[in-house]
Amino acid sequence: MRYQIFFLFLFVLTACVQQPPLPTDHYYRLPGIEGISTDKAIIESVSVISFQADGLYRERAILYSENEIEIKQYHYHHWVDSPSRLLQEHLADMLSSSGISKIVLTTFEGNSNLIIKGKIKAFEQKKSGNQSSALVSIEFRVDRSNDNQPILFKQYTQVISSEESSITSVIGAFGVAVNNIYTNFYNDLKEVLNM
């Protein structure tokens, strides 16, 4: 009986030792914004509020879909922060670099001239066979602090194909999609502010 227990213990111990190592978690940030045009300050201060997101879009795991119905999460590929914070910080950095406003805040202190709110409608990798693309869709609302009606309310969508199916290539496609959306939003914002 003792030998049976010993061999059972030895078998369990050997089985535990021979387990393959767990995969490593990988974390990704959005590539920097490119092609920012520098403008003169049109507005004194802007607050970019943390973006809203529903369901899975609030989580850090990178999402993907292989059809129009089901969305899945990668287990070991994550954004460095939630998409809500990543996109908020990215937009604030872009507005700061552009010079459109003297002050760009990522909080609302009650005294900013403009308040920019974003809502993430889609932020996922689309897979179709060996082809991958990044789908990004963001709804923007811009309000003046002393007005009840938005001066700009529009949804922007981009689908950018990645050069390869690797996750780093797809992250690059996300960067291009976000850059394009922010450029279009920025141009619309300037047009509204110059009216």
Short mmCIF file of C-alpha atoms in Angstrom, two decimals:
data_model
loop_
_atom_site.label_atom_id
_atom_site.label_comp_id
_atom_site.label_asym_id
_atom_site.label_seq_id
_atom_site.Cartn_x
_atom_site.Cartn_y
_atom_site.Cartn_z
CA MET A 1 0.00 0.00 0.00
CA ARG A 2 2.83 2.38 0.84
CA TYR A 3 4.41 1.76 -2.56
CA GLN A 4 1.16 2.56 -4.34
CA ILE A 5 0.83 5.87 -2.49
CA PHE A 6 4.49 6.67 -3.21
CA PHE A 7 4.08 5.96 -6.95
CA LEU A 8 0.84 7.94 -7.08
CA PHE A 9 2.58 10.89 -5.40
CA LEU A 10 5.52 10.55 -7.79
CA PHE A 11 3.16 10.42 -10.79
CA VAL A 12 1.31 13.58 -9.67
CA LEU A 13 4.58 15.38 -8.99
CA THR A 14 5.97 14.42 -12.42
CA ALA A 15 2.76 15.51 -14.15
CA CYS A 16 3.00 18.94 -12.50
CA VAL A 17 6.63 19.40 -13.47
CA GLN A 18 6.03 18.58 -17.14
CA GLN A 19 3.36 21.26 -17.73
CA PRO A 20 4.32 23.69 -20.47
CA PRO A 21 4.83 27.28 -19.34
CA LEU A 22 1.86 29.64 -19.59
CA PRO A 23 1.93 32.07 -22.51
CA THR A 24 3.25 35.54 -21.77
CA ASP A 25 0.87 38.50 -21.63
CA HIS A 26 1.56 41.18 -24.26
CA TYR A 27 0.57 44.85 -23.88
CA TYR A 28 0.19 47.36 -26.70
CA ARG A 29 -0.06 51.13 -26.96
CA LEU A 30 -1.43 53.06 -29.89
CA PRO A 31 1.21 54.37 -32.29
CA GLY A 32 1.85 58.12 -32.10
CA ILE A 33 -0.29 60.50 -34.13
CA GLU A 34 1.30 61.59 -37.40
CA GLY A 35 0.88 64.61 -39.63
CA ILE A 36 -0.41 67.05 -37.02
CA SER A 37 -0.83 70.50 -38.48
CA THR A 38 0.12 73.35 -36.18
CA ASP A 39 -2.49 76.08 -35.90
CA LYS A 40 -2.90 79.29 -33.97
CA ALA A 41 -4.98 79.06 -30.81
CA ILE A 42 -8.67 79.47 -31.62
CA ILE A 43 -9.97 78.68 -28.15
CA GLU A 44 -8.71 79.33 -24.63
CA SER A 45 -9.28 75.90 -23.04
CA VAL A 46 -10.61 72.45 -23.96
CA SER A 47 -11.59 69.53 -21.74
CA VAL A 48 -11.44 66.06 -23.30
CA ILE A 49 -13.63 63.88 -21.11
CA SER A 50 -12.88 60.15 -20.69
CA PHE A 51 -14.59 58.35 -23.56
CA GLN A 52 -17.70 56.29 -22.91
CA ALA A 53 -17.81 52.65 -23.91
CA ASP A 54 -20.28 49.82 -23.48
CA GLY A 55 -19.62 46.20 -22.56
CA LEU A 56 -16.43 44.64 -23.89
CA TYR A 57 -15.14 47.96 -25.24
CA ARG A 58 -14.43 49.04 -21.63
CA GLU A 59 -11.94 46.20 -21.08
CA ARG A 60 -8.23 46.11 -21.91
CA ALA A 61 -8.25 42.84 -23.86
CA ILE A 62 -7.92 43.36 -27.60
CA LEU A 63 -11.13 42.32 -29.33
CA TYR A 64 -11.59 40.54 -32.62
CA SER A 65 -14.40 39.14 -34.72
CA GLU A 66 -14.53 36.65 -37.55
CA ASN A 67 -18.12 37.41 -38.54
CA GLU A 68 -20.73 40.11 -38.03
CA ILE A 69 -22.28 38.46 -34.95
CA GLU A 70 -19.64 37.28 -32.46
CA ILE A 71 -16.91 39.33 -30.77
CA LYS A 72 -14.08 37.54 -28.93
CA GLN A 73 -11.26 38.63 -26.63
CA TYR A 74 -7.62 37.69 -26.97
CA HIS A 75 -6.39 36.03 -23.77
CA TYR A 76 -2.79 37.29 -23.85
CA HIS A 77 -2.99 40.50 -25.92
CA HIS A 78 -4.09 43.66 -24.09
CA TRP A 79 -4.03 47.42 -24.47
CA VAL A 80 -1.79 49.16 -21.91
CA ASP A 81 -4.90 50.95 -20.62
CA SER A 82 -8.63 50.78 -21.33
CA PRO A 83 -9.56 51.97 -24.83
CA SER A 84 -11.55 54.79 -23.18
CA ARG A 85 -8.43 56.21 -21.55
CA LEU A 86 -6.12 55.45 -24.51
CA LEU A 87 -8.35 57.30 -26.97
CA GLN A 88 -8.95 60.21 -24.58
CA GLU A 89 -5.23 60.71 -23.94
CA HIS A 90 -4.44 60.31 -27.64
CA LEU A 91 -6.95 63.02 -28.59
CA ALA A 92 -5.72 65.35 -25.83
CA ASP A 93 -2.12 64.89 -27.04
CA MET A 94 -3.16 65.62 -30.61
CA LEU A 95 -5.05 68.78 -29.64
CA SER A 96 -2.12 69.97 -27.49
CA SER A 97 0.34 69.40 -30.33
CA SER A 98 -1.88 71.20 -32.82
CA GLY A 99 -1.96 74.41 -30.79
CA ILE A 100 -5.70 74.92 -31.41
CA SER A 101 -6.14 75.64 -27.69
CA LYS A 102 -3.89 77.20 -25.07
CA ILE A 103 -4.94 74.60 -22.47
CA VAL A 104 -6.05 70.99 -23.08
CA LEU A 105 -7.31 69.12 -20.02
CA THR A 106 -8.32 65.49 -19.55
CA THR A 107 -10.68 66.44 -16.74
CA PHE A 108 -13.53 68.91 -16.54
CA GLU A 109 -13.05 71.62 -13.96
CA GLY A 110 -16.15 73.56 -14.97
CA ASN A 111 -14.35 76.43 -16.67
CA SER A 112 -13.23 75.03 -20.03
CA ASN A 113 -14.54 76.80 -23.12
CA LEU A 114 -15.11 73.51 -24.98
CA ILE A 115 -16.02 70.07 -23.69
CA ILE A 116 -15.30 67.13 -25.99
CA LYS A 117 -16.99 63.79 -25.30
CA GLY A 118 -16.40 60.61 -27.23
CA LYS A 119 -18.22 57.29 -27.28
CA ILE A 120 -16.54 54.16 -28.62
CA LYS A 121 -18.92 52.41 -31.02
CA ALA A 122 -16.39 49.87 -32.37
CA PHE A 123 -12.74 49.14 -31.59
CA GLU A 124 -11.83 45.66 -32.81
CA GLN A 125 -9.84 43.56 -35.22
CA LYS A 126 -11.83 42.10 -38.11
CA LYS A 127 -10.56 38.73 -39.38
CA SER A 128 -11.48 37.24 -42.73
CA GLY A 129 -9.35 34.25 -43.68
CA ASN A 130 -5.72 35.47 -43.72
CA GLN A 131 -6.80 39.12 -43.97
CA SER A 132 -7.06 41.36 -40.91
CA SER A 133 -8.20 44.92 -40.47
CA ALA A 134 -8.86 47.38 -37.67
CA LEU A 135 -12.39 48.69 -37.25
CA VAL A 136 -12.66 51.91 -35.24
CA SER A 137 -15.83 53.93 -34.85
CA ILE A 138 -16.14 56.89 -32.45
CA GLU A 139 -19.04 59.25 -31.89
CA PHE A 140 -18.02 62.78 -30.87
CA ARG A 141 -20.03 65.49 -29.16
CA VAL A 142 -18.55 68.96 -28.66
CA ASP A 143 -20.26 71.51 -26.40
CA ARG A 144 -19.46 75.07 -25.45
CA SER A 145 -19.51 75.35 -21.65
CA ASN A 146 -22.27 77.97 -21.71
CA ASP A 147 -24.55 76.35 -24.32
CA ASN A 148 -27.08 73.53 -24.13
CA GLN A 149 -26.81 72.45 -27.76
CA PRO A 150 -23.75 70.66 -29.19
CA ILE A 151 -21.78 72.57 -31.78
CA LEU A 152 -20.60 69.29 -33.32
CA PHE A 153 -22.17 65.84 -33.07
CA LYS A 154 -20.87 63.23 -35.51
CA GLN A 155 -19.76 59.61 -35.76
CA TYR A 156 -16.50 58.78 -37.54
CA THR A 157 -15.65 55.26 -38.77
CA GLN A 158 -12.53 53.82 -40.34
CA VAL A 159 -11.66 50.28 -41.47
CA ILE A 160 -7.94 49.94 -42.19
CA SER A 161 -6.39 46.73 -43.53
CA SER A 162 -3.21 45.52 -41.87
CA GLU A 163 -0.23 44.60 -44.00
CA GLU A 164 0.16 41.26 -42.23
CA SER A 165 -2.00 39.13 -39.95
CA SER A 166 0.38 39.60 -36.98
CA ILE A 167 -1.01 41.43 -33.97
CA THR A 168 1.67 44.15 -34.19
CA SER A 169 0.64 44.86 -37.78
CA VAL A 170 -3.00 45.05 -36.68
CA ILE A 171 -2.03 47.50 -33.90
CA GLY A 172 -0.42 49.65 -36.61
CA ALA A 173 -3.73 49.55 -38.53
CA PHE A 174 -5.53 50.69 -35.34
CA GLY A 175 -3.10 53.61 -35.18
CA VAL A 176 -3.83 54.64 -38.78
CA ALA A 177 -7.60 54.34 -38.21
CA VAL A 178 -7.48 56.49 -35.06
CA ASN A 179 -5.19 59.02 -36.77
CA ASN A 180 -7.61 59.33 -39.72
CA ILE A 181 -10.63 59.73 -37.43
CA TYR A 182 -8.90 62.37 -35.32
CA THR A 183 -7.75 64.28 -38.41
CA ASN A 184 -11.31 64.34 -39.81
CA PHE A 185 -12.73 65.33 -36.42
CA TYR A 186 -10.09 68.05 -36.01
CA ASN A 187 -10.88 69.53 -39.44
CA ASP A 188 -14.61 69.55 -38.65
CA LEU A 189 -13.95 71.14 -35.27
CA LYS A 190 -11.84 73.91 -36.79
CA GLU A 191 -14.54 74.60 -39.35
CA VAL A 192 -17.21 74.89 -36.63
CA LEU A 193 -15.03 77.12 -34.44
CA ASN A 194 -14.16 79.45 -37.34
CA MET A 195 -17.82 80.01 -38.29
#
